[in-house]
Coordinates of C-alpha atoms and ligand atoms in Angstrom, one line a residue:
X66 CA -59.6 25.0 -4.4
X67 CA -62.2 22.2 -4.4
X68 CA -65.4 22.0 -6.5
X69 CA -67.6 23.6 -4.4
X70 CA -64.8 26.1 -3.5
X71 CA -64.5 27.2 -7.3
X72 CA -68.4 27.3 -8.1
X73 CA -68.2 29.8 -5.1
X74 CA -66.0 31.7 -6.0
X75 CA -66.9 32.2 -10.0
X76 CA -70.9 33.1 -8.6
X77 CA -69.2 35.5 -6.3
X78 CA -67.4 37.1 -9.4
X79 CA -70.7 37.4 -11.2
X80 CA -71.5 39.5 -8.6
X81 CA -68.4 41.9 -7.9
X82 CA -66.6 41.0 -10.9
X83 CA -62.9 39.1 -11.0
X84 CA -60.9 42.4 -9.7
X85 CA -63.3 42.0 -6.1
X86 CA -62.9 38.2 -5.2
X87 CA -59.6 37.5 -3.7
X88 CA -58.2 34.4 -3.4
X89 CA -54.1 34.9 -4.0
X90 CA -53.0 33.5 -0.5
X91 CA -50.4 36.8 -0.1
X92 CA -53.5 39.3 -0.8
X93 CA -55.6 37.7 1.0
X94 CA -53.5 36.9 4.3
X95 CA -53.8 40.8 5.7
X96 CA -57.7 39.7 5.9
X97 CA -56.9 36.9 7.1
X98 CA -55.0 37.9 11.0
X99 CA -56.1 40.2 13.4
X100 CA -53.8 43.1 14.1
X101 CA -52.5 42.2 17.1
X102 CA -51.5 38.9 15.7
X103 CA -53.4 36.9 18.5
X104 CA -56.3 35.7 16.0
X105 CA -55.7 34.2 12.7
X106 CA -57.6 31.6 10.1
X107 CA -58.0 31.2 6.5
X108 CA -60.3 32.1 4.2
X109 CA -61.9 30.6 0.4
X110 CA -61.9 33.8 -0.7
X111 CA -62.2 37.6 0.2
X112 CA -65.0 39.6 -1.7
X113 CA -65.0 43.1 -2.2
X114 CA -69.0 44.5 -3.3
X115 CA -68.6 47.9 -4.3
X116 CA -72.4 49.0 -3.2
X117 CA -75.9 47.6 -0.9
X118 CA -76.7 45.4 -4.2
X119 CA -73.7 43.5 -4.2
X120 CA -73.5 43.4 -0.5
X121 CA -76.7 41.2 -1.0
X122 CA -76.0 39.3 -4.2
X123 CA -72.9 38.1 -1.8
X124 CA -74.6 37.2 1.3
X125 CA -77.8 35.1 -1.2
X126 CA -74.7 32.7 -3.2
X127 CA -72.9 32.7 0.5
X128 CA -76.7 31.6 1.5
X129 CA -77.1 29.0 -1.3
X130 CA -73.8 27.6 -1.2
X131 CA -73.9 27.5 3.0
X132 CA -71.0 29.5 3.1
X133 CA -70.4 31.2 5.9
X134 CA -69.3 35.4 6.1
X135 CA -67.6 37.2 8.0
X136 CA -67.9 40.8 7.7
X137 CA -64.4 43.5 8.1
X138 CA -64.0 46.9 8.2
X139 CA -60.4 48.3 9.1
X140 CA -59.7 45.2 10.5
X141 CA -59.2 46.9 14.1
X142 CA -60.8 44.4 16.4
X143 CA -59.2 43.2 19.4
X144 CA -61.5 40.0 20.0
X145 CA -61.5 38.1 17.1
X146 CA -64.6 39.1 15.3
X147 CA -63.8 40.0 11.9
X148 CA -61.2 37.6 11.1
X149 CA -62.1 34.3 9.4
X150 CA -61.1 32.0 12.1
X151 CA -63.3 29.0 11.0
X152 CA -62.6 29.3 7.0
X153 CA -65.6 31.7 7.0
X154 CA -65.6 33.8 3.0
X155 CA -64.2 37.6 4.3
X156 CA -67.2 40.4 2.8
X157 CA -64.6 43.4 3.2
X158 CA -67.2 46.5 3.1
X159 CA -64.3 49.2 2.8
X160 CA -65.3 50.0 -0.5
X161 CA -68.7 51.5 0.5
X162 CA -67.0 54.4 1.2
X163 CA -69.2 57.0 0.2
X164 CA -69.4 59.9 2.4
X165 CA -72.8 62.4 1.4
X166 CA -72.3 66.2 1.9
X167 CA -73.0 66.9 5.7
X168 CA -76.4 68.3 6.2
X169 CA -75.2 71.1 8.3
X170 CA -79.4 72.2 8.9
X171 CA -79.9 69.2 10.5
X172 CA -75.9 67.9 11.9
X173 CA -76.5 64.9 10.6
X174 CA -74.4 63.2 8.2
X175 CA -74.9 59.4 5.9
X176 CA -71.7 57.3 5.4
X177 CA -70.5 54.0 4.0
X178 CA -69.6 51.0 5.9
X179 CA -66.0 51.6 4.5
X180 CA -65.5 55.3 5.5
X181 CA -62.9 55.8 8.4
X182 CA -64.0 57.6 11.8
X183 CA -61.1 60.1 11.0
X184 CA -63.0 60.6 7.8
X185 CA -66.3 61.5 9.6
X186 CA -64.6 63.8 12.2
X187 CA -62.9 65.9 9.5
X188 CA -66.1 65.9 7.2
X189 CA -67.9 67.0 10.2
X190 CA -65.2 69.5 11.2
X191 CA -65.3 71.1 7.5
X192 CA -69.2 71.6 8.0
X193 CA -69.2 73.6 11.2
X194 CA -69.9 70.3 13.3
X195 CA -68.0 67.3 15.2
X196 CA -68.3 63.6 15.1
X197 CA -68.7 62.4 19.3
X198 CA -66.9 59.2 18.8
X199 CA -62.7 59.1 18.8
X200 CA -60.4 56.5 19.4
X201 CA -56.6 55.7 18.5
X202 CA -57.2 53.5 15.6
X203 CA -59.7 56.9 14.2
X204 CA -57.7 56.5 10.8
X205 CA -58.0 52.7 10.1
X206 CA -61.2 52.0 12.0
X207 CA -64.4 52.1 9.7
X208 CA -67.9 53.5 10.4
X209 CA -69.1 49.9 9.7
X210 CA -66.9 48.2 12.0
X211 CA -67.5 50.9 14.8
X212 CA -71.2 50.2 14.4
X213 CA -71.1 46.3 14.7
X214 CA -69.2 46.3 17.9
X215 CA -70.5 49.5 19.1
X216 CA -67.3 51.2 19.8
X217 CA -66.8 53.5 22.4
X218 CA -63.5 55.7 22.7
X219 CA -62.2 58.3 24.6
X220 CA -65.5 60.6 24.5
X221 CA -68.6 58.1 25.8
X222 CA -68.6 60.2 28.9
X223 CA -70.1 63.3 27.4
X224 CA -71.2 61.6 23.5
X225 CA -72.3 58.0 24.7
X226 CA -70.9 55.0 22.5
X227 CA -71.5 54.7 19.2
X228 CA -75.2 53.4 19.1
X229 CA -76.2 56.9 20.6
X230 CA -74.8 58.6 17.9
X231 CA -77.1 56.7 14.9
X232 CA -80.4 58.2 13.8
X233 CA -80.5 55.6 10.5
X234 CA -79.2 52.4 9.2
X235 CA -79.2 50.1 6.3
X236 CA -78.0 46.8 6.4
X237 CA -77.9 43.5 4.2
X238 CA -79.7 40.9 6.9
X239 CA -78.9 37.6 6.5
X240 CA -82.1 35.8 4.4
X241 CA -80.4 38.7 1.8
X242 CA -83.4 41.2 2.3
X243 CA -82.1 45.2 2.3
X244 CA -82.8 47.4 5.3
X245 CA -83.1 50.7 4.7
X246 CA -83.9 53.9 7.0
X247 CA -81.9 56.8 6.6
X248 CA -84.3 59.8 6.8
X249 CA -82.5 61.1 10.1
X250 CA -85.7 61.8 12.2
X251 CA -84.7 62.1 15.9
X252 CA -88.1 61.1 17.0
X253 CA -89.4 58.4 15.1
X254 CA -91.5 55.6 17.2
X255 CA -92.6 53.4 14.3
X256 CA -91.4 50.0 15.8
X257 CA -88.4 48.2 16.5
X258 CA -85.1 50.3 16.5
X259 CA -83.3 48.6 14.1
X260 CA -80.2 50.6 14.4
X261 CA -79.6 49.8 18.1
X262 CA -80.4 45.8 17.2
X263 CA -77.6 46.4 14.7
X264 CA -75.3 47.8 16.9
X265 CA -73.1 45.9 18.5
X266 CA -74.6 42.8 17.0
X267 CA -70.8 41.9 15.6
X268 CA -71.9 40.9 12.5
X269 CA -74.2 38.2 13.1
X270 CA -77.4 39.6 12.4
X271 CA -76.4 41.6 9.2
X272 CA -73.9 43.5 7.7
X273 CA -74.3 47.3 7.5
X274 CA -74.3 48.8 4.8
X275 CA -74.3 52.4 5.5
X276 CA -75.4 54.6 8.7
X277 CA -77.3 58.0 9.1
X278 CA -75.2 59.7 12.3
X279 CA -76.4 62.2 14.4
X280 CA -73.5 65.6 14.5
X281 CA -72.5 67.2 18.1
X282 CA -72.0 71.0 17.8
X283 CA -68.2 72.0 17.4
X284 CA -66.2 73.0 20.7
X285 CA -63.6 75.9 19.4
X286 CA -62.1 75.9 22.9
X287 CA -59.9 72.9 24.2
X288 CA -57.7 72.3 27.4
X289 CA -56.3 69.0 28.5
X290 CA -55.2 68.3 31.6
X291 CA -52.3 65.6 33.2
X292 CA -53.0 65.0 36.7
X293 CA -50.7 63.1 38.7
X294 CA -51.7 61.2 41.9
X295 CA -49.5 59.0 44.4
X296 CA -52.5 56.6 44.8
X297 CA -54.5 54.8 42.6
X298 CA -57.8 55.5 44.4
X299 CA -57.4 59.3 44.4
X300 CA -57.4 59.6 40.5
X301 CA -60.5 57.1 40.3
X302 CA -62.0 59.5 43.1
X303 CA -60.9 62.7 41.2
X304 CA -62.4 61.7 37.8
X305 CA -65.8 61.3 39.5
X306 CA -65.6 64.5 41.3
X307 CA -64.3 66.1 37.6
X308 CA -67.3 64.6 35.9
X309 CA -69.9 66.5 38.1
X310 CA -67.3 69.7 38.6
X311 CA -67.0 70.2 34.5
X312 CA -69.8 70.5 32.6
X313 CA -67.8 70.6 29.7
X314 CA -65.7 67.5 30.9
X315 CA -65.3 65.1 27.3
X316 CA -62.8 63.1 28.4
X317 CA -60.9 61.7 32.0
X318 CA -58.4 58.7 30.8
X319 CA -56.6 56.7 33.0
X320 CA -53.6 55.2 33.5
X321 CA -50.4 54.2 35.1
X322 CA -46.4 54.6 35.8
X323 CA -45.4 51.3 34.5
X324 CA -47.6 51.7 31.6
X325 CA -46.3 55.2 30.8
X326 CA -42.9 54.3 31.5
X327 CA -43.5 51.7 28.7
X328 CA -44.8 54.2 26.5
X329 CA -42.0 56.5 27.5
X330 CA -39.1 53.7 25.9
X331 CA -41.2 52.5 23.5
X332 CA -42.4 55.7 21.4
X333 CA -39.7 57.8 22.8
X334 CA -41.1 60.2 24.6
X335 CA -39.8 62.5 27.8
X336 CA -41.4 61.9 31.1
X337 CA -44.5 64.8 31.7
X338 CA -42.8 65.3 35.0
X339 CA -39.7 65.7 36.9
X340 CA -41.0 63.0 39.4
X341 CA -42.5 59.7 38.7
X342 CA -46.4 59.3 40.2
X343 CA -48.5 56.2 41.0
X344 CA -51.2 57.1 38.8
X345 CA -51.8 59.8 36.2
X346 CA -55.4 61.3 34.9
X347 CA -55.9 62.7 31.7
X348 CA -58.9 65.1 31.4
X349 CA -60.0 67.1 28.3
X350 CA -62.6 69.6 28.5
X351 CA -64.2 71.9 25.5
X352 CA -66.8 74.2 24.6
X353 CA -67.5 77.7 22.9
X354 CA -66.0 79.2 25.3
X355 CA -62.0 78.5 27.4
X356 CA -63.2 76.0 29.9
X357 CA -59.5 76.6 31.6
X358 CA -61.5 78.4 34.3
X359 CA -63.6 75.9 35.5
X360 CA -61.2 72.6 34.8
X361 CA -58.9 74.8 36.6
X362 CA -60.8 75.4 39.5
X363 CA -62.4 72.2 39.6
X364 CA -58.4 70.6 39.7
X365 CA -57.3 73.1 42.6
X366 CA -60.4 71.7 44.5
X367 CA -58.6 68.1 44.3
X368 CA -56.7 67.9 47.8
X369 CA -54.6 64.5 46.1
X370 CA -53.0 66.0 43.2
X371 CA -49.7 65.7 43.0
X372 CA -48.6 67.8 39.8
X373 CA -50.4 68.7 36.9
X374 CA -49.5 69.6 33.0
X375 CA -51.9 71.5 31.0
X376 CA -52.6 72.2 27.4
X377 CA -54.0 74.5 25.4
X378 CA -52.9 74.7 21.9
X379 CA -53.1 71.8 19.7
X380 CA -49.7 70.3 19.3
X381 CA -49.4 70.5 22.9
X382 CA -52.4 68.5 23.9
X383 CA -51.5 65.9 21.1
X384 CA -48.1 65.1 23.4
X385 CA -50.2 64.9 26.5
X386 CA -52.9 63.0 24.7
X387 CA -49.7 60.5 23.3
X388 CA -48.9 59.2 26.8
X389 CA -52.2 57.6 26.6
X390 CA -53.1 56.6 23.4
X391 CA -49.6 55.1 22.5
X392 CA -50.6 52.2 25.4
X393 CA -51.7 49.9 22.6
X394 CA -48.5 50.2 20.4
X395 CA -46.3 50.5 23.6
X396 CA -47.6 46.9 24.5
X397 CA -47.7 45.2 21.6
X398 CA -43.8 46.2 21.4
X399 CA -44.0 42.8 24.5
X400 CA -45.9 40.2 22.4
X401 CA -49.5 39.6 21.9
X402 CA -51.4 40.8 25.1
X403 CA -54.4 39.4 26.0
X404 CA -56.5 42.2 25.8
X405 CA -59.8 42.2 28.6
X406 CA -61.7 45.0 27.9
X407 CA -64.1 45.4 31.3
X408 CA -66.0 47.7 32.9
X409 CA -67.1 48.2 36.5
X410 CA -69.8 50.5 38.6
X411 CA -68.0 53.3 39.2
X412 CA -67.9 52.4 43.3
X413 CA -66.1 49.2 42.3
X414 CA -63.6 51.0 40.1
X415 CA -60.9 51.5 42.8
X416 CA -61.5 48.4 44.2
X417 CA -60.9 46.4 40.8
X418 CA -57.9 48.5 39.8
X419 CA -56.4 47.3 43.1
X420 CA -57.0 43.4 42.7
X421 CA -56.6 42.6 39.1
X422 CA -52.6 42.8 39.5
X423 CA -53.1 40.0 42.6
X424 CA -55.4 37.9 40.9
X425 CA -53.7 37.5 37.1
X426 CA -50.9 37.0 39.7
X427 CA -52.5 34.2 41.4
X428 CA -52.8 31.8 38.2
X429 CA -49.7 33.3 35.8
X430 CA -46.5 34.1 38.6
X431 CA -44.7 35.2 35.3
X432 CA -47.4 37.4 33.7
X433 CA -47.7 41.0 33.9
X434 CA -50.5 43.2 34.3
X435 CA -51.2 46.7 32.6
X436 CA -53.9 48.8 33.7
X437 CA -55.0 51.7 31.8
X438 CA -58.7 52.7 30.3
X439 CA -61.9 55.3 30.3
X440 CA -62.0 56.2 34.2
X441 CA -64.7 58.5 33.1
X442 CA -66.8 55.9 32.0
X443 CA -66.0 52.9 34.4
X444 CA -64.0 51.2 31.4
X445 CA -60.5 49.4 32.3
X446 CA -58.3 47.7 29.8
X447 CA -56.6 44.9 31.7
X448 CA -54.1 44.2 29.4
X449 CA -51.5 40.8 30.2
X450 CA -48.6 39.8 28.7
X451 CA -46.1 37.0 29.5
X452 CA -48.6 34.4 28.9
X453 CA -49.4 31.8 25.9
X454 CA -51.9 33.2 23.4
X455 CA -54.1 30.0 24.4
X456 CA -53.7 30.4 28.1
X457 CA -57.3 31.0 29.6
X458 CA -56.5 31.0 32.7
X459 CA -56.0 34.7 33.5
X460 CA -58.8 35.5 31.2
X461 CA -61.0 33.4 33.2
X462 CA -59.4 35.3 36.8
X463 CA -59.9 38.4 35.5
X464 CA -63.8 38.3 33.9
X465 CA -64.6 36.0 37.5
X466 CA -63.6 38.7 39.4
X467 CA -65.4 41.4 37.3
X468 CA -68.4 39.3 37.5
X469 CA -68.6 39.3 40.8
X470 CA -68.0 42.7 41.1
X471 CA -71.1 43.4 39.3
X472 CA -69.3 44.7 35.9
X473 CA -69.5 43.8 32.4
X474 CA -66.6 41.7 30.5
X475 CA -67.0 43.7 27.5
X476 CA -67.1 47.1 28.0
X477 CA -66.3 48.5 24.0
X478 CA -64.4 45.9 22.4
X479 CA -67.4 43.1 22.0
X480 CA -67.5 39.6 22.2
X481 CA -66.0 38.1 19.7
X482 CA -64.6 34.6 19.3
X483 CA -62.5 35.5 22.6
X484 CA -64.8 36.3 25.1
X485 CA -68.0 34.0 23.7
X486 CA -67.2 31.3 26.6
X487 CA -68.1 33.9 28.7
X488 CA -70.6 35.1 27.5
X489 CA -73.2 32.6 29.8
X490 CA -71.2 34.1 33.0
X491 CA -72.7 38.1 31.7
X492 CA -76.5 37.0 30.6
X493 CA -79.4 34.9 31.8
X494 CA -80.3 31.6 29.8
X495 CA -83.5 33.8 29.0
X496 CA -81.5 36.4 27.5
X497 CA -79.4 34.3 25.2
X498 CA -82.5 32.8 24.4
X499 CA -83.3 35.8 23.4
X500 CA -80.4 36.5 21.3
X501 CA -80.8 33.1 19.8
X502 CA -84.2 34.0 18.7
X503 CA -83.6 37.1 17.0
X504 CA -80.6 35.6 15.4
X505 CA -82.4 32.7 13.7
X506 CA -85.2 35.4 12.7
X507 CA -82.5 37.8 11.2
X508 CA -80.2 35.1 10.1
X509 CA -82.3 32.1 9.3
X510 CA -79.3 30.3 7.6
X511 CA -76.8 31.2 10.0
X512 CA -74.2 32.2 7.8
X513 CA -73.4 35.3 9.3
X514 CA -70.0 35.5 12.0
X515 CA -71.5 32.1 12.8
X516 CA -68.5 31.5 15.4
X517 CA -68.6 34.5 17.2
X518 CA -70.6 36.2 20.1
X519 CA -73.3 33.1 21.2
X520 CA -72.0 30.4 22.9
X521 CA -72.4 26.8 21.7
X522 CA -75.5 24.9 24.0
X523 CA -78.1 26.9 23.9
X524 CA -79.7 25.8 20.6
Ligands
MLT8 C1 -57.8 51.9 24.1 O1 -58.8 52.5 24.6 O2 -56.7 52.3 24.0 C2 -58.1 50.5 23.5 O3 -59.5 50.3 23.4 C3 -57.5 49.5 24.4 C4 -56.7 48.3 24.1 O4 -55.8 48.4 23.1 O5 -56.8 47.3 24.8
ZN9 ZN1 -60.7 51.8 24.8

């Protein structure tokens, strides 16, 4: 370490003290790579503040010294956002993991940057209330990280994303003032919305420190559903009719029969049925009461179905739900995937689904394309492997073609340092300007994920 490197790092350890500033290249090298391997840097050091305080005593010697941060959670990302990919100084916020009694009057519950979503759910479960986000990496994932890419998940359908489930936050901007609302009033029109600004900002406005989230009442009753269709286009066209059918409709997954043969070898698991199908469905509905009734009679009014598996008791509908969560293992078993998280108006589903496959095809002969994703919600993961990690060329096929069919080329995942190229192709010059703007005002040093989300040229 240079000079400037160990001044750094001794006025970070005045802050969080010597146990909290990492710098031992095998402790810090977990922090350091993204987990699917496709993203990976270096860092000075990786600091550790143990509350708000600290949080901002890091981000004013980061300020002084022009160091930038980058801020990790769980270290889920899929789009290189919260690795250090440009030698940035790693603030890892798992250690805000305080998580207050829920307020069971109100369904409302405060938590730490560094407390998991699995965390939430249970705490909420154990209070007579549910969390309305989930997603596979539920146990890793933090409540920080979730809130600066605005994850999504499995539920959006009937919850909405994560930004729709925060009443309150409090976040460490970057000219090191403390941001602090976490009364938890629903209706509270006193000015900018800080949360939503927050949300999704990936780290380069501030880092969050803690969250006030809104509670969605408990549904005792569950059924899942496996639909199988011989056609693409009739599952896409049975998850819209399912969404108006079911009131109680939370989830309607997609995907398809090379990817669950994949996840068949690869997590060892027995086919759902005796016959293989084109495309499979898979719908969970809950409330107070069995919504078997209506799910079911909403299904039988489906003319494509072609079989159908169906789940009530737990352990049941966590094997059904494992043929579609276990995607993201079950590929990364083939190498590093690029990973294009998209979404499209729900006319333009079918019609997507049907030409990614040609066009990836088009500029990569040898790649291969896995569809699967949030039917429900419009949101397809068009996962490729076979080619180079540096190989832009199906990434660029892919977002062209969800461009022009009027989508979005980041439906849950966020920008990131992988789709930031892009990001001129998804907004107007006015609106980066925008961005720009509210970054300089938040951010006036630019320290914070200064390499990811806005693209360079519009300064
Ligand atoms: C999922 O929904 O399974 C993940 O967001 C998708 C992925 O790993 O690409
Ligand atoms: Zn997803």
């Amino acid at each position: 370490m240079d000079g400037d490197g160990a001044r750094l790092r001794s006025q970070l350890i005045e802050v969080v003290g010597p146990d909290h500033v990492l710098t031992d290249a095998d402790v810090v090298a977990g922090y350091c790579v993204d987990w699917t391997g496709r993203y990976a840097g270096a860092t000075p050091a990786v600091v550790r503040p143990g509350s708000t305080a600290e949080v901002a005593g890091v981000v004013d010697v980061c300020r002084a010294a022009g160091a930038a941060v980058v801020a990790q959670g769980g270290n889920t990302g899929l789009v290189g956002g919260g690795v250090p990919l440009a030698g940035e100084v790693v603030v890892s916020l798992r250690r805000l993991s305080a998580l207050d009694p829920v307020d069971r009057r109100a369904g409302q519950v405060t938590a730490g940057a560094g407390v998991t979503i699995g965390a939430v759910q249970r705490a909420a479960a154990g209070a007579g209330w549910a969390y309305g986000v989930d997603f596979a990496s539920r146990d890793s994932a933090t409540i920080g990280g979730s809130v600066a890419t605005n994850a999504g998940g499995t539920r959006v359908l009937r919850y909405g994303d994560t930004r729709a489930q925060l009443v309150g936050v409090e976040a460490v901007l970057g000219g090191g003032s403390v941001v602090s609302h976490l009364g938890g009033l629903v209706k509270d029109n006193t000015g900018y919305h800080l949360p939503s600004l927050l949300c999704g900002s990936e780290g380069t406005l501030g880092l969050v420190t803690a969250v006030r989230l809104r509670l969605v009442p408990p549904a005792g009753e569950r059924v899942v559903a496996l639909l199988a269709f011989d056609a693409v286009a009739a599952a896409v066209e049975a998850a819209g009719v399912l969404r108006r059918a079911v009131a109680s409709l939370e989830a309607a997954e997609l995907f398809l029969d090379d990817g669950l043969a994949l996840v068949c070898e690869a997590v060892g698991l027995a086919p759902p049925f005796p016959a293989t199908h084109r495309a499979y469905l898979l719908v969970e509905a809950a409330g107070r009461t069995s919504p078997l009734t209506e799910l079911a009679d909403a299904v039988g009014s489906l003319a494509a179905v072609a079989d159908v598996a169906v789940a009530e008791d737990s352990l049941r509908r966590a094997d059904l739900w494992r043929y579609r969560e276990s995607h993201t293992e079950a590929l990364a078993t083939l190498g590093t995937p690029h990973k294009l998280d998209v979404a499209l108006p729900f006319g333009a589903l079918a019609a997507f689904l049907a030409a990614a496959p040609g066009v990836v095809a088009a500029v990569a002969p040898a790649a291969r394309t896995w569809l699967f994703g949030h039917a429900g919600d419009g949101n397809v993961h068009v996962n490729v492997t076979g080619v180079g990690p540096d190989d832009a060329a199906v990434d660029d096929a892919v977002l062209a073609l969800v461009v022009e069919m009027g989508g979005s080329i980041s439906a849950e995942h966020g920008i990131g340092t992988a789709k930031k190229a892009w990001l001129a192709h998804a907004r107007s010059p006015a609106e980066i300007a925008a961005f720009r703007a509210v970054k300089a005002a938040l951010d006036p040093a630019g320290i914070l994920n200064p390499n990811v989300l806005l693209p360079p040229g519009f300064e």
